[in-house]
Coordinates of C-alpha atoms in Angstrom, one line a residue:
X45 CA 10.3 -22.6 8.7
X46 CA 6.5 -22.6 8.1
X47 CA 5.7 -23.4 11.8
X48 CA 8.2 -20.9 13.0
X49 CA 6.7 -17.9 11.2
X50 CA 3.1 -19.0 11.5
X51 CA 3.1 -18.9 15.3
X52 CA 4.2 -16.7 18.2
X53 CA 4.3 -13.0 18.4
X54 CA 4.2 -12.5 14.6
X55 CA 0.9 -14.4 14.2
X56 CA -0.6 -12.8 17.3
X57 CA 0.1 -9.3 16.0
X58 CA -1.3 -10.2 12.6
X59 CA -4.5 -11.6 14.0
X60 CA -5.0 -8.6 16.1
X61 CA -4.5 -6.2 13.2
X62 CA -6.5 -8.1 10.6
X63 CA -9.5 -9.5 12.4
X64 CA -11.7 -9.6 9.2
X65 CA -9.4 -12.1 7.6
X66 CA -9.9 -14.8 10.2
X67 CA -12.5 -16.6 8.0
X68 CA -11.5 -15.4 4.6
X69 CA -8.8 -16.6 2.1
X70 CA -7.7 -13.3 0.7
X71 CA -4.9 -13.9 -1.8
X72 CA -5.0 -10.8 -3.9
X73 CA -2.7 -8.3 -2.3
X74 CA -0.9 -7.6 -5.6
X75 CA -4.1 -5.9 -6.6
X76 CA -5.3 -4.4 -3.3
X77 CA -3.9 -4.9 0.2
X78 CA -6.0 -5.1 3.4
X79 CA -5.7 -2.3 5.8
X80 CA -4.6 -3.2 9.4
X81 CA -6.8 -2.1 12.3
X82 CA -4.3 0.6 13.3
X83 CA -4.5 2.3 9.9
X84 CA -8.3 2.2 9.9
X85 CA -8.4 3.7 13.4
X86 CA -5.9 6.4 12.5
X87 CA -8.0 7.5 9.5
X88 CA -11.2 7.3 11.5
X89 CA -9.8 9.3 14.4
X90 CA -8.6 12.0 12.1
X91 CA -11.8 12.3 10.1
X92 CA -14.0 12.2 13.1
X93 CA -11.9 14.8 14.9
X94 CA -12.3 17.2 12.0
X95 CA -16.0 17.8 12.9
X96 CA -14.8 19.3 16.1
X97 CA -11.7 21.2 14.8
X98 CA -9.8 20.4 18.0
X99 CA -7.2 23.1 17.4
X100 CA -7.9 26.7 18.4
X101 CA -8.2 27.9 14.8
X102 CA -8.3 26.7 11.3
X103 CA -4.8 27.9 10.7
X104 CA -3.5 26.0 13.7
X105 CA -5.4 22.9 12.5
X106 CA -3.9 23.1 9.0
X107 CA -0.5 23.3 10.5
X108 CA -1.1 20.3 12.7
X109 CA -2.3 18.3 9.7
X110 CA 0.9 19.1 7.9
X111 CA 2.9 18.0 10.9
X112 CA 1.0 14.7 11.0
X113 CA 1.6 14.1 7.3
X114 CA 5.3 14.8 7.7
X115 CA 5.6 12.0 10.3
X116 CA 5.1 9.5 7.4
X117 CA 8.4 10.4 5.7
X118 CA 10.8 9.1 8.3
X119 CA 8.8 5.8 8.5
X120 CA 9.0 5.4 4.7
X121 CA 12.7 6.2 4.9
X122 CA 13.3 3.5 7.5
X123 CA 11.6 0.9 5.4
X124 CA 14.1 1.3 2.6
X125 CA 17.2 2.4 4.5
X126 CA 17.0 6.0 3.3
X127 CA 17.1 9.4 5.0
X128 CA 13.9 11.4 5.7
X129 CA 15.2 14.1 3.4
X130 CA 15.2 11.6 0.5
X131 CA 11.4 11.0 0.7
X132 CA 8.5 12.8 -0.9
X133 CA 4.9 11.8 -0.3
X134 CA 2.8 11.0 -3.4
X135 CA -0.7 9.9 -4.2
X136 CA 0.4 6.6 -5.9
X137 CA 3.1 4.9 -7.8
X138 CA 1.7 6.6 -10.9
X139 CA 2.1 10.0 -9.3
X140 CA 5.7 9.2 -8.4
X141 CA 6.4 8.1 -12.0
X142 CA 4.8 11.4 -13.3
X143 CA 7.2 13.3 -11.1
X144 CA 10.1 11.2 -12.4
X145 CA 9.2 11.8 -16.0
X146 CA 8.9 15.6 -15.4
X147 CA 12.2 15.7 -13.5
X148 CA 14.6 13.6 -15.6
X149 CA 16.8 15.7 -18.1
X150 CA 15.8 13.9 -21.3
X151 CA 15.6 15.2 -24.8
X152 CA 15.0 14.3 -28.4
X153 CA 16.9 11.2 -29.5
X154 CA 17.1 9.7 -26.0
X155 CA 15.7 6.3 -25.4
X156 CA 14.1 4.6 -22.4
X157 CA 14.3 0.8 -21.7
X158 CA 11.5 -1.1 -19.9
X159 CA 10.9 -4.9 -19.6
X160 CA 8.3 -6.4 -21.9
X161 CA 6.5 -7.8 -18.8
X162 CA 5.9 -4.4 -17.3
X163 CA 2.8 -3.2 -15.7
X164 CA 0.8 -1.3 -18.3
X165 CA 1.1 2.0 -16.5
X166 CA 4.9 2.0 -17.0
X167 CA 4.5 1.8 -20.8
X168 CA 1.5 4.2 -20.9
X169 CA 3.5 6.9 -19.1
X170 CA 6.9 6.6 -20.9
X171 CA 5.1 6.3 -24.3
X172 CA 3.7 9.8 -23.9
X173 CA 7.2 11.3 -24.2
X174 CA 7.1 10.4 -27.9
X175 CA 6.1 14.0 -28.8
X176 CA 9.4 15.1 -27.2
X177 CA 11.4 12.8 -29.5
X178 CA 12.0 10.1 -26.8
X179 CA 11.7 6.5 -27.8
X180 CA 10.7 3.6 -25.6
X181 CA 12.1 0.1 -26.2
X182 CA 11.6 -3.2 -24.4
X183 CA 13.9 -5.7 -22.9
X184 CA 12.6 -9.2 -23.8
X185 CA 11.9 -11.9 -21.2
X186 CA 13.5 -15.3 -21.6
X187 CA 11.6 -18.6 -21.9
X188 CA 11.3 -18.8 -18.1
X189 CA 9.6 -15.4 -17.8
X190 CA 12.7 -13.7 -16.4
X191 CA 14.3 -10.3 -17.3
X192 CA 18.0 -11.1 -17.2
X193 CA 20.8 -8.7 -16.6
X194 CA 22.5 -9.8 -19.8
X195 CA 19.3 -9.1 -21.7
X196 CA 19.2 -5.6 -20.4
X197 CA 22.9 -5.1 -21.1
X198 CA 22.4 -6.2 -24.7
X199 CA 19.8 -3.4 -25.2
X200 CA 21.9 -0.6 -23.5
X201 CA 22.9 1.4 -26.6
X202 CA 24.5 4.8 -26.4
X203 CA 21.1 6.4 -26.9
X204 CA 19.5 4.7 -23.8
X205 CA 19.4 7.2 -20.9
X206 CA 16.9 5.4 -18.6
X207 CA 16.3 1.9 -17.5
X208 CA 12.8 1.8 -15.8
X209 CA 11.4 -1.3 -14.3
X210 CA 9.3 -2.9 -11.6
X211 CA 11.5 -4.6 -9.1
X212 CA 8.9 -7.3 -8.9
X213 CA 6.8 -8.0 -12.0
X214 CA 3.1 -7.9 -11.6
X215 CA 2.1 -11.0 -13.7
X216 CA 4.6 -13.7 -12.6
X217 CA 6.2 -12.1 -9.5
X218 CA 9.7 -12.2 -11.1
X219 CA 12.1 -10.3 -8.7
X220 CA 14.8 -8.5 -10.6
X221 CA 18.5 -8.5 -9.7
X222 CA 18.5 -4.9 -8.7
X223 CA 22.0 -4.9 -7.4
X224 CA 23.4 -6.1 -10.7
X225 CA 21.2 -3.7 -12.7
X226 CA 22.2 -0.9 -10.4
X227 CA 25.9 -1.6 -11.0
X228 CA 25.3 -1.9 -14.8
X229 CA 23.4 1.5 -14.9
X230 CA 26.1 3.3 -13.0
X231 CA 28.9 2.0 -15.3
X232 CA 26.9 3.2 -18.3
X233 CA 25.7 6.5 -16.8
X234 CA 22.0 5.4 -17.2
X235 CA 19.3 6.5 -14.9
X236 CA 17.7 3.7 -12.9
X237 CA 14.0 4.2 -12.1
X238 CA 12.3 1.5 -10.0
X239 CA 8.6 0.9 -9.4
X240 CA 8.5 -1.0 -6.1
X241 CA 4.7 -1.3 -5.8
X242 CA 4.9 -5.1 -5.9
X243 CA 8.0 -5.3 -3.7
X244 CA 7.9 -3.1 -0.6
X245 CA 5.8 -4.4 2.3
X246 CA 6.5 -8.0 1.2
X247 CA 10.3 -8.0 0.6
X248 CA 13.2 -6.0 2.1
X249 CA 14.9 -3.4 0.0
X250 CA 17.8 -1.2 1.2
X251 CA 18.9 1.6 -1.1
X252 CA 22.2 1.9 0.7
X253 CA 23.2 -1.5 -0.6
X254 CA 21.2 -1.4 -3.8
X255 CA 21.5 2.2 -5.1
X256 CA 18.7 3.5 -7.4
X257 CA 18.2 7.0 -8.7
X258 CA 14.4 7.2 -8.3
X259 CA 12.1 4.7 -6.6
X260 CA 8.3 4.9 -6.5
X261 CA 5.8 2.9 -4.5
X262 CA 2.0 3.1 -4.0
X263 CA 0.5 2.4 -0.6
X264 CA -2.6 0.4 -1.3
X265 CA -1.0 -2.9 -2.3
X266 CA 1.6 -4.6 -0.1
X267 CA 2.0 -1.6 2.2
X268 CA -1.6 -2.2 3.3
X269 CA -2.4 1.6 3.3
X270 CA -5.5 3.5 2.2
X271 CA -5.9 4.5 -1.5
X272 CA -4.3 7.7 -2.7
X273 CA -1.1 7.2 -0.8
X274 CA 2.5 6.4 -1.7
X275 CA 6.0 7.8 -1.6
X276 CA 8.9 8.7 -3.9
X277 CA 12.6 8.2 -3.1
X278 CA 15.1 10.5 -4.7
X279 CA 18.8 9.6 -4.4
X280 CA 20.6 12.6 -2.9
X281 CA 23.4 12.2 -5.4
X282 CA 20.8 12.4 -8.2
X283 CA 18.7 15.3 -7.0
X284 CA 21.1 18.1 -8.2
X285 CA 20.7 16.8 -11.8
X286 CA 16.9 16.6 -11.7
X287 CA 14.5 19.3 -12.7
X288 CA 12.2 20.3 -9.8
X289 CA 8.6 20.3 -11.0
X290 CA 6.2 23.2 -10.4
X291 CA 4.9 23.0 -6.8
X292 CA 2.8 24.9 -4.4
X293 CA 3.9 26.9 -1.4
X294 CA 4.0 24.0 1.1
X295 CA 6.9 22.7 -0.9
X296 CA 8.8 26.0 -0.4
X297 CA 10.5 27.3 2.7
X298 CA 8.2 29.8 4.5
X299 CA 9.5 33.4 4.9
X300 CA 8.8 33.0 8.7
X301 CA 9.1 30.1 11.2
X302 CA 5.8 28.6 9.8
X303 CA 3.5 29.5 6.9
X304 CA 0.8 30.4 9.6
X305 CA 3.2 33.1 10.9
X306 CA 4.0 34.2 7.4
X307 CA 0.4 34.9 6.7
X308 CA 0.4 37.5 9.6
X309 CA 3.1 39.6 7.9
X310 CA 1.8 42.7 6.0
X311 CA 4.7 42.5 3.6
X312 CA 3.7 39.1 2.2
X313 CA 2.9 39.2 -1.5
X314 CA 2.1 36.5 -4.0
X315 CA 4.7 37.5 -6.5
X316 CA 8.2 37.2 -4.9
X317 CA 11.1 34.8 -5.0
X318 CA 10.6 31.8 -2.9
X319 CA 13.3 29.5 -1.7
X320 CA 12.9 25.7 -2.2
X321 CA 14.7 23.0 -0.2
X322 CA 17.0 20.6 -1.9
X323 CA 15.2 17.8 0.1
X324 CA 12.9 15.5 -1.7
X325 CA 9.8 17.1 -0.2
X326 CA 10.3 20.0 -2.7
X327 CA 9.2 17.5 -5.4
X328 CA 5.8 17.1 -3.7
X329 CA 2.7 18.9 -5.0
X330 CA 3.0 21.5 -2.3
X331 CA -0.8 21.9 -1.7
X332 CA -3.3 20.6 0.8
X333 CA -2.4 17.0 1.1
X334 CA -4.3 13.7 1.6
X335 CA -4.1 13.9 5.4
X336 CA -6.3 10.9 6.1
X337 CA -4.4 8.8 3.7
X338 CA -1.1 10.0 5.1
X339 CA -1.9 9.0 8.7
X340 CA -3.2 5.7 7.4
X341 CA 0.0 5.1 5.5
X342 CA 2.0 6.1 8.6
X343 CA 0.1 3.6 10.7
X344 CA 0.5 0.8 8.1
X345 CA 4.3 1.5 7.8
X346 CA 4.6 1.3 11.6
X347 CA 3.2 -2.2 11.5
X348 CA 5.5 -3.4 8.8
X349 CA 8.5 -2.0 10.7
X350 CA 7.3 -3.6 13.9
X351 CA 7.0 -7.0 12.3
X352 CA 10.3 -6.6 10.5
X353 CA 10.7 -6.8 6.7
X354 CA 13.0 -9.8 7.0
X355 CA 10.5 -11.7 9.1
X356 CA 7.7 -10.9 6.6
X357 CA 9.8 -12.2 3.8
X358 CA 10.5 -15.4 5.7
X359 CA 6.8 -15.8 6.4
X360 CA 6.1 -15.4 2.7
X361 CA 8.8 -17.8 1.7
X362 CA 7.1 -20.5 3.8
X363 CA 3.7 -19.7 2.2
X364 CA 5.0 -19.7 -1.3
X365 CA 6.9 -23.0 -0.7
X366 CA 3.7 -24.6 0.5
X367 CA 1.5 -23.4 -2.4
X368 CA 4.1 -24.2 -5.1
X369 CA 4.4 -27.7 -3.8
X370 CA 0.7 -28.2 -3.7
X371 CA 0.3 -26.9 -7.3
X372 CA 3.0 -29.3 -8.4
X373 CA 1.1 -32.2 -6.9
X374 CA -2.1 -31.0 -8.8
X375 CA -0.1 -31.1 -12.1
X376 CA -0.5 -27.4 -12.7
X377 CA 2.3 -25.3 -14.3
X378 CA 3.9 -22.7 -11.9
X379 CA 4.8 -19.7 -14.0
X380 CA 6.6 -17.8 -11.3
X381 CA 10.4 -18.3 -10.8
X382 CA 11.6 -20.8 -8.3
X383 CA 15.1 -19.5 -7.7
X384 CA 15.0 -17.9 -4.2
X385 CA 16.7 -14.6 -5.4
X386 CA 14.0 -14.1 -8.0
X387 CA 11.0 -15.0 -5.9
X388 CA 8.4 -12.7 -4.3
X389 CA 5.1 -12.9 -2.6
X390 CA 3.4 -13.7 -6.0
X391 CA 2.9 -17.2 -7.2
X392 CA 1.3 -17.5 -10.7
X393 CA 0.2 -20.7 -12.2
X394 CA -1.6 -21.8 -15.3
X395 CA -3.8 -24.7 -16.5
X396 CA -2.2 -24.3 -20.0
X397 CA -5.2 -22.4 -21.4
X398 CA -6.0 -18.7 -20.7
X399 CA -9.8 -19.4 -20.9
X400 CA -9.5 -22.2 -18.4
X401 CA -7.4 -19.9 -16.1
X402 CA -10.2 -17.4 -16.1
X403 CA -12.8 -20.1 -15.4
X404 CA -10.7 -21.4 -12.5
X405 CA -10.4 -17.9 -11.1
X406 CA -14.2 -17.7 -11.2
X407 CA -14.5 -21.0 -9.3
X408 CA -12.0 -19.9 -6.7
X409 CA -13.8 -16.6 -6.2
X410 CA -17.1 -18.5 -5.7
X411 CA -15.4 -20.7 -3.2
X412 CA -14.4 -17.6 -1.1
X413 CA -10.7 -17.6 -2.3
X414 CA -9.8 -14.2 -3.7
X415 CA -7.2 -14.4 -6.6
X416 CA -6.7 -12.6 -9.9
X417 CA -5.7 -13.6 -13.5
X418 CA -3.1 -11.4 -15.2
X419 CA -1.2 -11.7 -18.5
X420 CA 1.5 -9.6 -20.1
X421 CA 3.4 -10.4 -23.3
X422 CA 2.0 -14.0 -23.2
X423 CA 3.2 -14.6 -19.6
X424 CA 0.7 -15.1 -16.7
X425 CA -2.2 -17.1 -15.4
X426 CA -3.9 -17.3 -12.0
X427 CA -2.1 -14.9 -9.7
X428 CA -1.9 -15.8 -6.0
X429 CA -0.6 -13.1 -3.7
X430 CA 0.7 -14.4 -0.3
X431 CA 1.1 -11.6 2.2
X432 CA 1.8 -11.3 5.9
X433 CA -1.8 -11.9 7.0
X434 CA -2.1 -15.1 5.0
X435 CA -1.8 -18.6 6.6
X436 CA -1.2 -22.2 5.4
X437 CA -5.0 -22.7 5.8
X438 CA -5.6 -20.0 3.2
X439 CA -3.4 -21.8 0.7
X440 CA -5.0 -25.2 1.6
X441 CA -8.3 -23.6 0.8
X442 CA -6.9 -22.5 -2.6
X443 CA -5.5 -26.0 -3.3
X444 CA -8.7 -27.8 -2.2
X445 CA -10.9 -25.5 -4.4
X446 CA -8.6 -25.9 -7.3
X447 CA -8.6 -29.7 -7.0
X448 CA -12.4 -29.6 -6.7
X449 CA -12.5 -27.6 -10.0
X450 CA -10.2 -30.1 -11.7
X451 CA -12.6 -33.0 -10.7
X452 CA -15.7 -31.4 -12.2
X453 CA -16.8 -32.8 -15.6
X454 CA -16.1 -30.8 -18.7
X455 CA -18.6 -30.4 -21.5
X456 CA -17.9 -29.3 -25.1
X457 CA -14.3 -28.6 -24.3
X458 CA -15.4 -25.9 -21.9
X459 CA -14.0 -25.5 -18.4
X460 CA -15.8 -27.0 -15.4
X461 CA -19.4 -26.5 -14.5
X462 CA -20.5 -23.4 -12.5
X463 CA -20.2 -23.6 -8.8
X464 CA -23.4 -25.0 -7.2
X465 CA -25.7 -22.3 -5.7
X466 CA -25.4 -23.9 -2.2
X467 CA -21.6 -23.7 -2.2
X468 CA -21.6 -20.2 -3.6
X469 CA -24.1 -19.1 -0.9
X470 CA -22.0 -20.7 1.8
X471 CA -18.9 -18.9 0.6
X472 CA -20.9 -15.6 0.6
X473 CA -22.0 -16.2 4.2
X474 CA -18.3 -16.7 5.2
X475 CA -17.4 -13.4 3.6
X476 CA -20.4 -11.6 5.2
X477 CA -19.5 -13.1 8.7
X478 CA -16.0 -11.8 8.3
X479 CA -17.4 -8.4 7.6
X480 CA -19.6 -8.7 10.7
X481 CA -16.6 -9.6 12.8
X482 CA -14.7 -6.5 11.5
X483 CA -17.6 -4.2 12.2
X484 CA -18.1 -5.7 15.7
X485 CA -14.4 -5.0 16.4
X486 CA -14.8 -1.4 15.2
X487 CA -17.8 -1.0 17.5
X488 CA -15.9 -2.3 20.5
X489 CA -13.1 0.1 19.7
X490 CA -15.4 3.0 19.3
X491 CA -17.1 2.2 22.6
X492 CA -13.8 2.1 24.3
X493 CA -12.7 5.4 22.8
X494 CA -16.1 7.0 23.7
X495 CA -15.6 5.9 27.3
X496 CA -12.2 7.5 27.4
X497 CA -13.6 10.8 26.1
X498 CA -16.5 10.7 28.5
X499 CA -14.3 10.1 31.5
X500 CA -12.1 13.1 30.4
X501 CA -15.2 15.3 30.4
X502 CA -16.2 14.2 33.8
X503 CA -12.7 14.9 35.2
X504 CA -12.9 18.4 33.6
X505 CA -16.2 19.1 35.2
X506 CA -14.9 18.0 38.6
X507 CA -11.8 20.2 38.2
X508 CA -14.1 23.1 37.3
X509 CA -16.3 22.6 40.4
X510 CA -19.3 21.5 38.3
X511 CA -21.7 18.7 38.9
X512 CA -20.5 15.3 37.9
X513 CA -23.3 14.8 35.3
X514 CA -24.9 17.1 32.8
X515 CA -28.5 15.7 32.6
X516 CA -29.5 18.0 29.8
X517 CA -26.6 16.7 27.7
X518 CA -27.6 13.1 28.5
X519 CA -31.2 13.8 27.4
X520 CA -29.9 15.2 24.2
X521 CA -27.9 12.0 23.5
X522 CA -30.8 9.8 24.2
X523 CA -33.1 11.8 21.9
X524 CA -30.6 11.6 19.1
X525 CA -30.4 7.9 19.3
X526 CA -34.2 7.6 19.6
X527 CA -34.7 9.7 16.5
X528 CA -32.4 7.4 14.5
X529 CA -33.2 4.0 15.9
X530 CA -36.5 4.3 17.8
X531 CA -36.9 2.4 21.1
X532 CA -33.9 0.3 20.5
X533 CA -31.9 3.5 20.1
X534 CA -33.2 4.7 23.5
X535 CA -32.1 1.5 25.2
X536 CA -28.7 1.6 23.4
X537 CA -28.1 5.2 24.4
X538 CA -28.9 4.5 28.1
X539 CA -26.5 1.5 28.1
X540 CA -23.7 3.5 26.4
X541 CA -24.1 6.3 29.0
X542 CA -23.9 3.7 31.8
X543 CA -20.9 1.9 30.3
X544 CA -19.0 5.1 29.5
X545 CA -19.3 6.9 32.9
X546 CA -16.6 4.9 34.6
X547 CA -14.8 6.0 37.7
X548 CA -13.5 9.5 38.0

């Protein structure tokens, strides 16, 4: 299995999209994912294009930006087996949860259940409903760190109106039995709200087979998208029973074909009745959106769909098998579940002492292996996040650095000695070289893009019966480079002009 999914087209695509990770063991996607090259270029192209305002007017440009943002919804829908009309774009999982809290028809005396292993944000947000007379209770985990269906069932009293949980828990990677929980909630008429921030991008999820009422997901973890992105799924059967939050005019239907055309009508007034769609986008903020983030999320989603969610899960299964076996051989305790149906891309292990876990994390970071330490309700340890861009070599680096830390002498009952300066410096050089490689790749991409634009200008000049070259413009470019970089800038500008002329 490992060899099958660490070779071929899958690996070639991953290497092409994540060049900066070729020499870096990044195992912290549960905190922040790494953006693929296509997402970086999508954001860069959009932002750079804004300085030219390529549309004929600001109004046309704003409309174009809204159209680009809207292209993200169908990709998010495909990822979870939903319809485009079921998707609203958000800034984060937190933003999606905020919309859920504002939309659910809850009142005084109602109760909300969350697992006691939940990400702190889940508790922080639901707890704020206390002023409305709404109580939050927890479902306890068992001795293996699992949140069982029977445990949830035992807590479902008549007052419970919402079961809210992460489909994958952030500390130990426990993957909930969403199908069974969904069936349980439907029988009890309980709202099922799911935070899939540690799930989507790493594991498949199909809302047609596993119905949920509301699902939220941030973009910057396993989806590998820029910060300030995410999406919200609203079950079409649930939407008629939800309150629609206050929103801006982009969430309403324009009184003309487009809002740009509506602005031209002399009868347009700010105070009138506006019609809102029943589609999920009516739950969006309805103002100017995070357009760079949206195109970045769209590009990242396109990569996940291209690779295939099932292939990604198979790849992660091979990686987690490998690291779990290695940790067992080192005599460390794997906290994460081992049953296939409860596994995820997260493998958490512990030395048996939280202080030693933190010390080990420091040694791993110094060795160039990025991991985290997380605890909730007494469950946790060193958290290893295996994602699509990771390889067996990354995990071997983790295991080797961990074994090295175990061999170091202890003094006074304290964890191993600090990493020697030479080793720390070597690890830093590896990280810096990875950054150089990424920057070089960006430079080559920009030079290629510049050549394409330059050749387009030359064709336009020929079609307009103008001279092939504008010498005044070339002098302007050389002077600008010289002003910023001196004589080296002059030489660089001349070489760029030569490379980008091409054949017309």
